[in-house]
Amino acid sequence: MSDTPSARPKIAPPLPATAVKPAGKAAAKAVGKNGGKAGPKPAGRRRLRLPIAAVLVAGFGSLMLAAVASVLVLGLVSASTNTFALLNDKADLALAGVEVRVRHQLDPAREMARFVAGLIERGDLRAGDNTAMIDTLRGALAGAPDVTGLAFVRPDLTGVRVGRLNGGLVADPFDMQGDSDIPPEILDGPNRSAATWADPRWLKEAQNSFVTLYQPVRRDGRYLGQVAVGVSLGDLSRFLSVLYVEQGLNAFVLYDQSHVLAHPALVGRSFDFSGKLDGPPLPRTDQVDDPALAALWSSGVPVQSLKKRVEARAVQVLGSDYIFLTRKMAGYGQQDWIIGIGYRDGELNVEVRRLYITGAVGLAILLVSVGVALLVGRRISRQVARLAEAADRVRAFEFRAIPDLPDSRLREMARAATAFNAMVAGLRWFETYVPKALVLRLMRQRETEGGLDSVQREVTVMFTDIRGFSRMAEHMAAADTAALLNEHFTLLAACIEAEGGTVDKFIGDSLMAFWGAPEAQEDHAVRGLRAALAIHHAIRADNRRRLTEGRAPIHVRVGLHSGPVVVGNIGSDSRINYTIVGDTVNVAARIEELSAALQGESEVIVLTSGVTAAKGKDAVPLVRQGGRSLRGRTGMTELWRLVLEEEKKDAAKAATPVSAPSPAAGTAAPSAAPPPVAGETAKPVFAGKDTP
């Protein structure tokens, strides 16, 4: 390796060290009981397994039969009580519908007021520019059909307004200075910071009553005026005239117990409240063509209501009985409005008839329910089958081939699919950090050999390093440095794993790998040499690509050595690595270090010991480099260099005529180790190697 730890940027490589933790205590106990070997469980009695679809059909069908029969019997027995409850619930929902519709009619006014006020407060719209103000108000009003009028009132009581009149939009400036009938909300504008709804007011020009929202406008704490948004109450009556017609219900909105805001009977009616002084400009309950409503508060009798928020009253008018349900609605002025629903008492019989009809169609419902149960059962069965199939793929470590489980409308199945997909995504990351092939081999070894104890093996060890990496990193951003290492290690790991090797660890820009463990490989040296040749070709091809992209090529050193090592789980209680240790690891590292003196201008140099060359059996073209002294070791070590045809001339120049004994390490007198390449420091001691 070409750089010291302190000089290198600390980069997390894409494929970290392999870490395989031993089995837990429970697994250890199981191994102990089986004599250290995992064996198959004794065959037990065959259990009856039923399809999920059949279980769901039988279960759902029987439950549906019991449920439908119970509902029918109980419904017919308690028809009178249930009828009133059901009708009361329906009326309560109707009240909620009326309230929602009223709010939907009025709430756009609040949003419009906020929009226009925001334009003025941000300076996008000048408060004194009448032309721009009219254009803005006209555009805002055109997009809100529920709003009837829109105006801006300045502090001096002048302003502009836009309103709907006879199917069109009219706009004009106005001046209220000197008017005696100025709404108090306008005069109180400088003292308020929030929008407020005013009580209904009569507009003579439109011959209608309105409710108005006033929104103060301030910029940098200075009061600029108010945005006024008006909504016609006649639109509410037109809506109520078509609401709940099919259900036979009569909906209305009251301002108080004496005045009506909206009622279907008001559609087409006109009133003139310009001179009215006793109360709001609204018709009284006795002015609406609804005698039952007129008698609601005078002669209505309170009855028990099933809803806490609902007040129920019974009214008898002209020989007919009526039931009224009312509740209050706040938020539009100081006075709470009253929304209500009225219906004839005789309409209760409709619900009773529905109960008898329910009994007639009960059998059909039951058959349909069983069919639905079958469909649901099959869909659940398919989902479970997908989950089981995906789990089998997880057991086989085929994480990349596992498709995402589809979502389900069933909550538990959806949760299971989401959790399983998340687990598979995590396992895919886990596969990136822990080599799948290594884990599978360790699992097979545990099954066949009964344990993962440290043993001595004959292996081939490889070390790689990037020459001049520190100088390269000095001129690169951290992200670019990480990207370079990621690409480089991905390239090398593919070559190593293609030959059945195990990537042990990454240290800065260096890589350590080995062959011959955890599974015994008689041809470990051949595999290592073939992987080195593949790395040689891959680096040269990658450098051609880098040159076309305008990037500098990288120079790589590779060292190999074969010999005995201790292989197994090495580490602490909290973290364990499956790795190798021994003198063979040190020799491979020293050979890679020595290659710096022989590399010259070559893009890749691969040096191997004589032991590996002899065991390789001409797997790759090698040229003898003679005996060399390795740093920190006595004696001479015979080295061979992987040389392609076009590189033989350079390799012959680098080789020395020193004779060396045999493929194994020699015993000649030590000589000085060649100096490292200029600008590079000595290789630091690797984790997993012994310091000589």
XYZ file of C-alpha atoms in Angstrom:
692
model
C 0.000 0.000 0.000
C 1.405 3.381 -0.980
C 0.266 5.695 1.790
C 0.339 5.975 5.539
C -2.949 5.902 7.459
C -2.589 9.516 8.525
C -2.010 10.742 4.998
C -5.003 8.976 3.486
C -8.562 10.319 3.472
C -10.805 8.107 5.514
C -13.208 6.740 2.917
C -15.839 4.080 3.581
C -15.422 1.594 0.686
C -18.469 0.165 -1.030
C -17.767 -3.404 0.059
C -16.643 -3.372 3.720
C -14.969 -6.150 5.525
C -16.720 -9.450 5.714
C -18.194 -9.935 9.164
C -19.990 -13.133 9.996
C -20.988 -13.462 13.608
C -21.189 -16.888 15.161
C -24.449 -18.460 16.071
C -26.092 -17.354 19.306
C -26.374 -19.284 22.542
C -29.496 -21.091 21.471
C -27.801 -22.342 18.329
C -24.714 -23.314 20.304
C -26.825 -25.397 22.672
C -28.501 -27.091 19.727
C -25.138 -27.928 18.224
C -23.965 -29.313 21.526
C -26.963 -31.593 21.846
C -26.347 -32.998 18.370
C -22.728 -33.673 19.052
C -21.485 -30.581 17.255
C -23.326 -31.351 14.034
C -26.596 -30.046 12.729
C -28.845 -32.890 11.739
C -32.407 -33.120 10.486
C -35.203 -33.136 13.009
C -36.859 -36.490 13.627
C -39.929 -36.943 11.477
C -43.089 -36.397 13.482
C -46.688 -37.197 12.825
C -47.956 -35.711 9.593
C -50.166 -32.709 10.333
C -53.347 -31.983 8.442
C -52.943 -28.782 6.455
C -55.979 -27.081 4.986
C -56.097 -24.458 2.223
C -56.653 -20.932 3.464
C -59.424 -20.425 0.894
C -61.435 -23.392 2.256
C -60.987 -22.245 5.860
C -62.064 -18.704 5.041
C -65.110 -19.843 3.056
C -66.281 -22.173 5.822
C -65.566 -19.646 8.563
C -66.950 -16.599 6.795
C -69.971 -18.552 5.521
C -70.972 -19.850 8.945
C -70.361 -16.487 10.575
C -72.338 -14.725 7.875
C -75.224 -17.175 8.289
C -75.328 -16.615 12.047
C -74.953 -12.858 11.674
C -77.665 -12.440 9.042
C -80.116 -14.669 10.915
C -79.473 -12.832 14.183
C -79.861 -9.426 12.578
C -83.111 -10.435 10.912
C -84.654 -11.844 14.104
C -83.526 -8.996 16.311
C -84.549 -6.446 13.692
C -88.092 -7.767 13.414
C -88.527 -8.103 17.190
C -87.256 -4.619 17.997
C -88.595 -2.853 14.896
C -90.120 0.117 16.676
C -87.003 1.041 18.685
C -84.594 0.462 15.838
C -86.749 2.417 13.414
C -86.579 5.604 15.437
C -82.863 5.138 16.016
C -82.159 4.616 12.329
C -84.258 7.593 11.313
C -82.609 9.707 13.967
C -79.183 8.694 12.662
C -80.230 9.540 9.143
C -81.519 12.908 10.258
C -78.267 13.537 12.144
C -76.314 12.792 8.996
C -78.628 15.116 7.128
C -77.896 17.843 9.672
C -74.197 17.256 9.163
C -74.725 17.539 5.410
C -76.527 20.825 5.796
C -73.784 22.188 8.008
C -71.063 21.077 5.613
C -72.865 22.672 2.678
C -73.397 25.934 4.543
C -69.744 26.048 5.486
C -68.692 25.232 1.933
C -70.847 28.141 0.812
C -69.229 30.571 3.237
C -65.657 29.354 3.764
C -64.457 30.342 0.268
C -65.059 33.898 1.398
C -62.440 33.453 4.112
C -59.903 32.006 1.652
C -60.557 34.826 -0.824
C -60.106 37.453 1.897
C -56.783 35.910 2.917
C -55.641 35.814 -0.707
C -56.375 39.464 -1.447
C -55.024 40.591 1.939
C -51.825 38.646 1.298
C -51.296 40.407 -2.033
C -51.590 43.803 -0.344
C -49.433 42.865 2.648
C -46.626 41.552 0.431
C -46.726 44.664 -1.735
C -47.861 42.800 -4.861
C -50.989 44.966 -4.909
C -50.965 48.664 -3.962
C -53.774 49.697 -1.646
C -54.154 53.097 -3.361
C -54.181 51.842 -6.969
C -57.905 51.686 -7.828
C -57.370 50.273 -11.323
C -55.151 47.411 -10.234
C -57.368 46.802 -7.212
C -60.523 46.506 -9.349
C -58.793 44.131 -11.785
C -57.586 41.935 -8.945
C -60.955 41.876 -7.175
C -62.751 41.153 -10.438
C -60.451 38.204 -11.197
C -60.775 36.793 -7.685
C -64.570 37.071 -7.728
C -64.845 35.445 -11.156
C -63.157 32.305 -9.829
C -65.406 31.946 -6.753
C -69.073 31.470 -7.738
C -70.098 31.058 -4.082
C -69.030 34.639 -3.296
C -71.390 37.487 -4.225
C -69.322 40.617 -3.580
C -65.750 41.678 -2.837
C -64.451 45.069 -1.675
C -61.420 46.815 -0.185
C -62.020 49.586 2.378
C -59.155 51.969 3.182
C -58.728 53.672 6.590
C -60.308 56.844 5.202
C -63.497 54.837 4.380
C -62.905 55.001 0.629
C -62.308 51.991 -1.567
C -63.405 49.864 -4.501
C -65.903 47.018 -4.804
C -66.877 44.319 -7.286
C -70.187 42.440 -7.167
C -72.482 40.142 -9.086
C -75.568 41.838 -10.475
C -78.049 40.454 -13.038
C -75.681 37.688 -14.080
C -72.654 39.947 -14.586
C -69.841 41.606 -12.627
C -69.998 45.321 -11.780
C -67.164 47.313 -10.239
C -66.911 50.863 -8.973
C -65.143 52.957 -6.323
C -67.073 54.121 -3.277
C -66.796 56.632 -0.454
C -68.503 56.042 2.908
C -67.284 59.244 4.540
C -70.232 60.894 6.192
C -72.476 57.800 5.979
C -74.454 57.147 9.119
C -74.935 53.426 8.542
C -71.328 52.246 8.565
C -70.888 48.673 9.819
C -69.128 48.639 13.200
C -66.694 45.996 11.901
C -65.292 48.560 9.469
C -64.832 51.195 12.155
C -63.216 48.631 14.454
C -60.775 47.405 11.782
C -57.643 49.138 13.177
C -58.218 47.401 16.521
C -58.496 43.852 15.128
C -55.872 41.469 13.802
C -58.119 38.568 12.753
C -60.997 38.220 10.329
C -64.529 38.448 11.684
C -67.994 37.720 10.344
C -70.604 40.471 10.614
C -74.318 39.987 11.226
C -76.580 39.845 8.146
C -77.071 43.174 6.355
C -79.596 44.257 3.731
C -78.260 45.454 0.371
C -80.875 47.533 -1.369
C -79.208 47.384 -4.814
C -79.305 43.560 -4.842
C -82.619 43.303 -2.925
C -81.049 40.589 -0.783
C -79.454 40.009 2.593
C -75.771 39.229 2.933
C -73.310 37.988 5.523
C -69.930 39.693 5.254
C -66.400 38.748 6.330
C -63.973 41.572 7.199
C -60.238 40.818 6.992
C -57.844 43.529 8.348
C -54.753 44.243 6.245
C -51.439 45.371 7.779
C -47.960 45.789 6.447
C -45.047 46.214 8.854
C -47.563 46.864 11.638
C -49.319 49.687 9.755
C -53.076 49.363 9.158
C -53.871 49.596 5.423
C -57.588 48.810 5.427
C -59.897 45.801 5.242
C -60.939 43.253 2.648
C -64.725 42.694 2.761
C -66.244 39.535 1.238
C -70.041 39.187 1.002
C -72.115 36.027 0.473
C -75.789 36.155 -0.512
C -78.187 34.231 1.708
C -80.480 33.595 -1.247
C -77.984 31.056 -2.629
C -78.364 28.954 0.529
C -82.133 28.761 0.088
C -81.748 27.635 -3.522
C -79.425 24.867 -2.399
C -81.774 23.693 0.358
C -84.653 23.557 -2.095
C -83.100 20.520 -3.818
C -81.413 18.961 -0.777
C -82.857 15.692 0.569
C -85.898 15.850 -1.716
C -85.811 12.090 -2.293
C -85.678 11.422 1.451
C -88.687 13.638 2.102
C -86.737 15.830 4.548
C -87.079 19.580 4.908
C -83.813 21.366 5.755
C -83.509 24.964 6.989
C -81.087 27.405 8.636
C -82.236 29.854 11.343
C -80.480 32.983 12.537
C -82.286 32.676 15.851
C -85.580 31.184 16.983
C -87.535 33.955 15.208
C -85.652 34.656 11.956
C -84.854 32.440 8.970
C -81.560 32.556 7.080
C -82.340 29.881 4.477
C -85.400 27.753 3.705
C -86.638 26.020 0.525
C -89.858 28.063 0.736
C -87.858 31.313 0.335
C -86.860 30.469 -3.240
C -88.590 32.939 -5.532
C -89.798 35.070 -2.616
C -88.701 38.695 -2.288
C -88.694 40.906 0.781
C -87.862 44.542 1.388
C -86.061 45.049 4.708
C -84.710 48.522 3.957
C -86.824 50.066 6.709
C -86.808 47.191 9.165
C -85.547 48.237 12.602
C -86.626 45.335 14.861
C -83.962 42.660 14.329
C -81.841 41.468 11.432
C -82.944 41.937 7.793
C -84.337 38.424 7.613
C -87.871 36.972 7.286
C -89.547 35.746 10.466
C -90.532 32.110 10.872
C -94.205 33.057 10.472
C -93.419 34.728 7.110
C -92.179 31.450 5.628
C -94.742 29.132 4.062
C -94.065 26.420 6.689
C -96.695 26.258 9.495
C -94.829 23.532 11.333
C -91.678 25.637 11.476
C -93.664 28.664 12.674
C -95.007 26.595 15.584
C -91.689 24.912 16.373
C -90.675 27.103 19.301
C -94.136 28.151 20.412
C -95.935 24.802 20.609
C -93.232 22.221 19.916
C -92.760 19.547 22.579
C -89.202 18.401 23.376
C -88.626 14.663 22.821
C -85.717 12.409 23.693
C -82.892 12.520 21.156
C -80.262 9.848 20.698
C -77.620 12.419 19.850
C -76.190 14.717 22.507
C -75.661 17.623 20.106
C -79.147 17.297 18.595
C -82.319 18.817 20.051
C -85.562 17.044 19.014
C -89.058 18.579 19.081
C -92.458 17.190 18.078
C -95.002 19.544 16.483
C -98.639 18.871 15.630
C -100.128 21.158 12.971
C -103.397 20.735 11.021
C -103.739 17.128 12.135
C -100.236 16.109 11.069
C -97.336 15.204 13.323
C -93.822 16.461 12.592
C -90.437 15.793 14.112
C -87.767 18.495 14.030
C -84.085 17.911 14.787
C -81.913 20.971 15.293
C -78.423 21.851 16.465
C -76.301 24.988 16.656
C -73.528 26.011 14.295
C -70.954 28.599 15.344
C -68.293 30.534 13.475
C -70.203 33.174 11.495
C -70.723 36.092 13.838
C -71.512 36.534 17.498
C -74.880 34.809 17.068
C -74.825 30.987 16.720
C -76.940 29.842 13.805
C -79.413 26.946 14.027
C -79.545 24.237 11.379
C -82.498 21.873 11.302
C -84.284 19.003 9.590
C -88.031 18.376 9.653
C -90.043 15.334 8.514
C -93.489 13.825 8.939
C -93.918 11.352 11.769
C -95.701 8.916 9.426
C -92.498 8.413 7.461
C -91.322 6.064 10.207
C -93.289 3.251 8.529
C -90.901 3.404 5.602
C -88.109 2.071 7.779
C -90.345 -0.734 9.084
C -91.046 -1.883 5.542
C -87.354 -1.887 4.843
C -86.815 -4.353 7.665
C -89.287 -6.822 6.108
C -87.643 -6.405 2.734
C -84.360 -7.208 4.415
C -85.745 -10.559 5.526
C -86.797 -11.392 1.953
C -83.363 -10.737 0.492
C -81.430 -12.218 3.419
C -80.777 -15.543 1.685
C -79.465 -13.802 -1.424
C -77.159 -11.713 0.723
C -75.893 -14.857 2.410
C -75.063 -16.501 -0.934
C -73.311 -13.388 -2.146
C -71.378 -13.206 1.113
C -70.146 -16.782 0.722
C -69.032 -15.985 -2.815
C -67.193 -12.904 -1.589
C -65.605 -15.020 1.149
C -64.342 -17.442 -1.499
C -62.904 -14.571 -3.556
C -61.269 -12.980 -0.523
C -59.916 -16.351 0.586
C -58.306 -16.959 -2.780
C -56.773 -13.502 -2.844
C -55.381 -13.909 0.655
C -54.125 -17.364 -0.311
C -52.283 -15.923 -3.311
C -50.758 -13.215 -1.143
C -49.583 -15.771 1.416
C -48.230 -17.976 -1.395
C -46.219 -15.030 -2.735
C -44.884 -14.397 0.743
C -43.901 -18.062 1.150
C -42.183 -18.119 -2.244
C -40.288 -14.940 -1.443
C -39.273 -16.399 1.930
C -37.830 -19.432 0.116
C -35.765 -17.083 -2.013
C -34.554 -15.334 1.139
C -33.486 -18.712 2.519
C -31.517 -19.246 -0.703
C -29.971 -15.742 -0.421
C -31.458 -14.762 -3.803
C -32.168 -11.213 -2.659
C -31.814 -9.570 -6.080
C -34.335 -11.959 -7.647
C -37.075 -11.300 -5.086
C -39.823 -9.071 -6.515
C -41.566 -6.595 -4.255
C -44.708 -8.031 -2.700
C -47.800 -6.112 -3.880
C -49.906 -4.030 -1.548
C -53.130 -5.426 -0.115
C -56.408 -3.944 1.064
C -56.152 -6.160 4.146
C -54.274 -4.257 6.815
C -52.290 -7.175 8.207
C -51.325 -8.452 4.767
C -50.336 -4.938 3.731
C -48.200 -4.596 6.855
C -46.614 -7.979 6.218
C -45.847 -7.053 2.591
C -44.400 -3.689 3.614
C -42.288 -5.248 6.363
C -41.078 -8.049 4.071
C -40.158 -5.612 1.287
C -38.273 -3.486 3.805
C -36.505 -6.590 5.106
C -35.476 -7.636 1.598
C -34.215 -4.119 0.903
C -32.145 -4.326 4.079
C -30.842 -7.764 3.117
C -29.801 -6.404 -0.254
C -27.725 -3.822 1.572
C -26.509 -6.569 3.898
C -25.478 -8.571 0.836
C -23.424 -5.565 -0.259
C -21.535 -5.499 3.016
C -21.334 -9.263 3.638
C -20.529 -11.432 0.584
C -23.385 -13.814 -0.113
C -21.093 -16.529 -1.435
C -19.072 -16.494 1.776
C -22.161 -16.755 3.978
C -23.542 -19.643 1.914
C -20.230 -21.486 2.083
C -20.057 -20.949 5.835
C -23.597 -22.267 6.222
C -22.801 -25.363 4.142
C -19.603 -25.895 6.080
C -21.500 -25.679 9.362
C -24.041 -28.253 8.134
C -21.432 -30.687 6.832
C -18.577 -30.201 9.299
C -20.625 -29.216 12.325
C -18.829 -26.013 13.301
C -16.803 -22.947 12.366
C -13.734 -23.451 14.517
C -10.440 -21.916 13.422
C -8.391 -24.353 11.341
C -5.157 -24.371 9.360
C -5.569 -24.281 5.585
C -3.427 -23.994 2.488
C -4.566 -20.820 0.735
C -3.490 -18.227 -1.806
C -3.504 -14.627 -0.592
C -3.716 -11.514 -2.780
C -2.978 -7.893 -1.948
C -3.630 -4.952 -4.295
C -2.755 -1.281 -4.034
C -3.109 1.940 -6.087
C 0.242 3.630 -6.727
C 0.360 7.313 -5.808
C -3.115 7.373 -4.336
C -2.249 10.059 -1.759
C -1.126 12.447 -4.470
C -4.300 11.771 -6.418
C -6.513 12.299 -3.374
C -4.878 15.645 -2.565
C -6.362 17.137 -5.734
C -9.786 15.478 -5.525
C -12.911 16.269 -3.558
C -13.994 13.771 -0.926
C -16.986 12.668 -3.008
C -14.789 12.149 -6.098
C -12.291 10.167 -4.030
C -15.040 7.914 -2.706
C -16.434 7.436 -6.222
C -12.998 6.458 -7.517
C -12.524 3.866 -4.769
C -16.040 2.516 -5.256
C -15.488 1.991 -8.980
C -12.041 0.507 -8.414
C -13.087 -1.954 -5.697
C -16.179 -2.991 -7.642
C -13.966 -3.814 -10.625
C -11.510 -5.846 -8.528
C -14.160 -7.631 -6.462
C -15.910 -8.841 -9.620
C -12.693 -10.435 -10.887
C -11.968 -12.066 -7.519
C -15.460 -13.421 -6.901
C -15.650 -14.760 -10.476
C -12.829 -17.150 -9.502
C -14.475 -18.184 -6.225
C -12.318 -15.937 -4.061
C -13.279 -14.150 -0.857
C -12.734 -10.408 -0.459
C -11.490 -10.200 3.109
C -11.159 -6.464 3.747
C -10.414 -3.019 2.334
C -7.760 -0.772 3.878
C -7.704 2.654 2.324
C -6.967 2.001 -1.355
C -5.765 -1.568 -0.714
C -7.650 -4.846 -0.998
C -6.993 -8.243 0.593
C -8.508 -11.439 -0.768
C -7.844 -15.174 -0.516
C -8.718 -18.541 -2.074
C -8.945 -21.952 -0.408
C -11.306 -21.084 2.467
C -13.883 -21.484 3.865
C -14.350 -24.261 1.293
C -11.264 -26.214 0.365
C -10.079 -25.403 -3.170
C -7.267 -27.611 -4.450
C -6.645 -25.188 -7.309
C -6.548 -22.073 -5.104
C -3.295 -20.887 -6.697
C -4.700 -21.297 -10.201
C -7.809 -19.351 -9.217
C -5.749 -16.569 -7.678
C -3.534 -16.254 -10.766
C -6.521 -16.233 -13.091
C -8.129 -13.513 -10.968
C -4.887 -11.482 -11.148
C -4.895 -11.831 -14.940
C -8.519 -10.688 -15.049
C -7.615 -7.687 -12.868
C -4.732 -6.913 -15.238
C -7.069 -6.788 -18.245
C -9.818 -4.958 -16.341
C -7.514 -2.166 -15.108
C -6.048 -1.598 -18.566
C -9.509 -1.482 -20.142
C -10.714 0.884 -17.426
C -7.725 3.159 -18.028
C -8.601 3.348 -21.735
C -12.061 4.515 -20.682
C -10.635 7.025 -18.214
C -8.377 8.510 -20.902
C -11.306 9.004 -23.292
C -13.117 10.841 -20.471
C -10.136 13.114 -19.873
C -9.137 11.494 -16.573
C -5.702 10.260 -15.554
C -5.129 6.480 -15.555
C -4.467 4.617 -12.332
C -1.546 2.257 -11.676
C -2.168 -0.870 -9.631
C 0.136 -3.307 -7.859
C -0.853 -6.903 -7.101
C 1.007 -9.414 -4.936
C 0.227 -13.125 -4.413
C 1.611 -15.839 -2.214
C 0.443 -19.330 -1.248
C 0.980 -21.107 2.042
C -0.561 -22.226 5.321
C -2.718 -19.840 7.368
C -5.116 -19.993 10.293
C -8.614 -19.353 8.998
C -11.743 -18.815 11.090
C -13.667 -16.347 13.205
C -11.251 -13.804 14.632
C -12.311 -10.848 16.763
C -13.959 -9.736 19.985
C -17.256 -10.614 21.616
C -18.952 -7.629 19.976
C -17.490 -7.939 16.462
C -16.075 -10.961 14.669
C -14.527 -11.278 11.210
C -14.087 -14.432 9.205
C -10.489 -13.888 8.135
C -7.036 -15.436 7.876
C -3.831 -14.795 9.835
C -0.322 -16.104 9.487
C 3.058 -15.566 7.871
C 1.636 -16.279 4.415
C -0.419 -13.073 4.698
C 2.710 -11.071 5.552
C 4.653 -12.499 2.614
C 1.846 -11.629 0.169
C 1.758 -8.072 1.523
C 5.575 -7.711 1.242
C 5.499 -8.997 -2.362
C 2.907 -6.412 -3.283
C 5.032 -3.767 -1.537
C 8.148 -4.863 -3.402
C 6.395 -4.537 -6.758
C 6.689 -0.745 -6.445
C 10.391 -0.971 -7.413
C 9.635 -3.102 -10.496
C 6.495 -1.468 -11.854
C 8.049 1.355 -13.798
C 5.471 2.863 -16.171
C 3.330 -0.265 -16.351
C -0.326 0.252 -15.607
C -0.535 -3.024 -13.689
C 2.158 -5.173 -12.142
C 1.377 -8.643 -10.760
C 4.091 -10.300 -8.687
C 3.744 -13.781 -7.280
C 5.969 -15.941 -5.170
C 7.631 -19.013 -6.571
C 5.327 -21.155 -4.448
C 2.223 -19.733 -6.116
C 3.859 -19.899 -9.571
C 4.685 -23.573 -9.069
C 1.187 -24.415 -7.854
C -0.372 -22.371 -10.662
C 0.719 -24.903 -13.312
C 1.107 -22.437 -16.181
C -2.385 -20.947 -15.580
C -1.114 -17.534 -16.728
C 2.037 -16.310 -18.540
C 4.761 -15.710 -15.919
C 8.332 -14.435 -16.229
C 10.911 -15.225 -13.541
C 12.257 -12.148 -11.750
C 14.889 -13.868 -9.648
C 15.377 -13.939 -5.924
C 14.519 -10.820 -3.949
C 14.723 -9.837 -0.316
C 11.454 -8.862 1.342
C 11.284 -6.122 3.944
C 11.551 -7.470 7.464
C 12.393 -11.021 6.377
C 15.643 -12.962 6.105
C 16.607 -14.929 3.069
C 15.641 -14.560 -0.559
C 12.212 -15.069 -2.054
C 11.902 -16.106 -5.676
C 9.449 -13.889 -7.567
C 7.578 -14.294 -10.820
C 5.796 -11.593 -12.761
C 2.643 -11.916 -14.843
C 3.668 -10.601 -18.258
C 1.627 -10.423 -21.401
C 3.296 -10.726 -24.802
C 3.516 -6.980 -25.326
C 5.073 -6.477 -21.857
C 7.886 -9.043 -22.028
C 10.534 -6.506 -23.061
C 9.887 -4.235 -20.061
C 9.748 -7.181 -17.697
C 13.118 -8.470 -18.884
C 14.704 -5.107 -18.051
C 13.236 -5.115 -14.542
C 14.326 -8.691 -13.773
C 17.758 -9.259 -12.146
C 20.059 -12.205 -12.843
C 19.996 -13.288 -9.217
C 19.580 -17.026 -9.041
C 17.010 -18.285 -6.623
C 16.337 -21.679 -5.218
C 13.089 -23.559 -5.799
C 9.529 -22.215 -5.725
C 9.673 -21.809 -1.960
C 11.330 -19.041 -0.008
C 15.117 -19.209 -0.293
C 17.691 -19.194 2.458
C 20.400 -16.973 0.963
C 21.814 -14.064 2.887
C 19.462 -11.126 3.228
C 19.836 -8.108 1.019
C 18.404 -4.646 1.365
C 14.817 -4.248 0.320
C 14.286 -1.968 -2.694
C 13.226 1.538 -1.795
C 9.637 2.557 -2.335
C 8.622 4.713 -5.268
C 9.364 8.397 -4.768
C 6.592 10.154 -2.965
C 5.260 6.992 -1.313
C 5.797 5.689 2.178
C 6.170 2.216 3.490
C 3.041 0.063 3.662
C 1.344 0.105 7.092
C 0.727 -3.133 8.902
C -2.573 -4.716 7.802
C -5.219 -5.948 10.177
C -5.039 -9.731 10.179
C -1.270 -9.899 9.555
C 1.567 -10.518 11.941
C 4.258 -7.885 12.308
C 7.657 -9.460 11.634
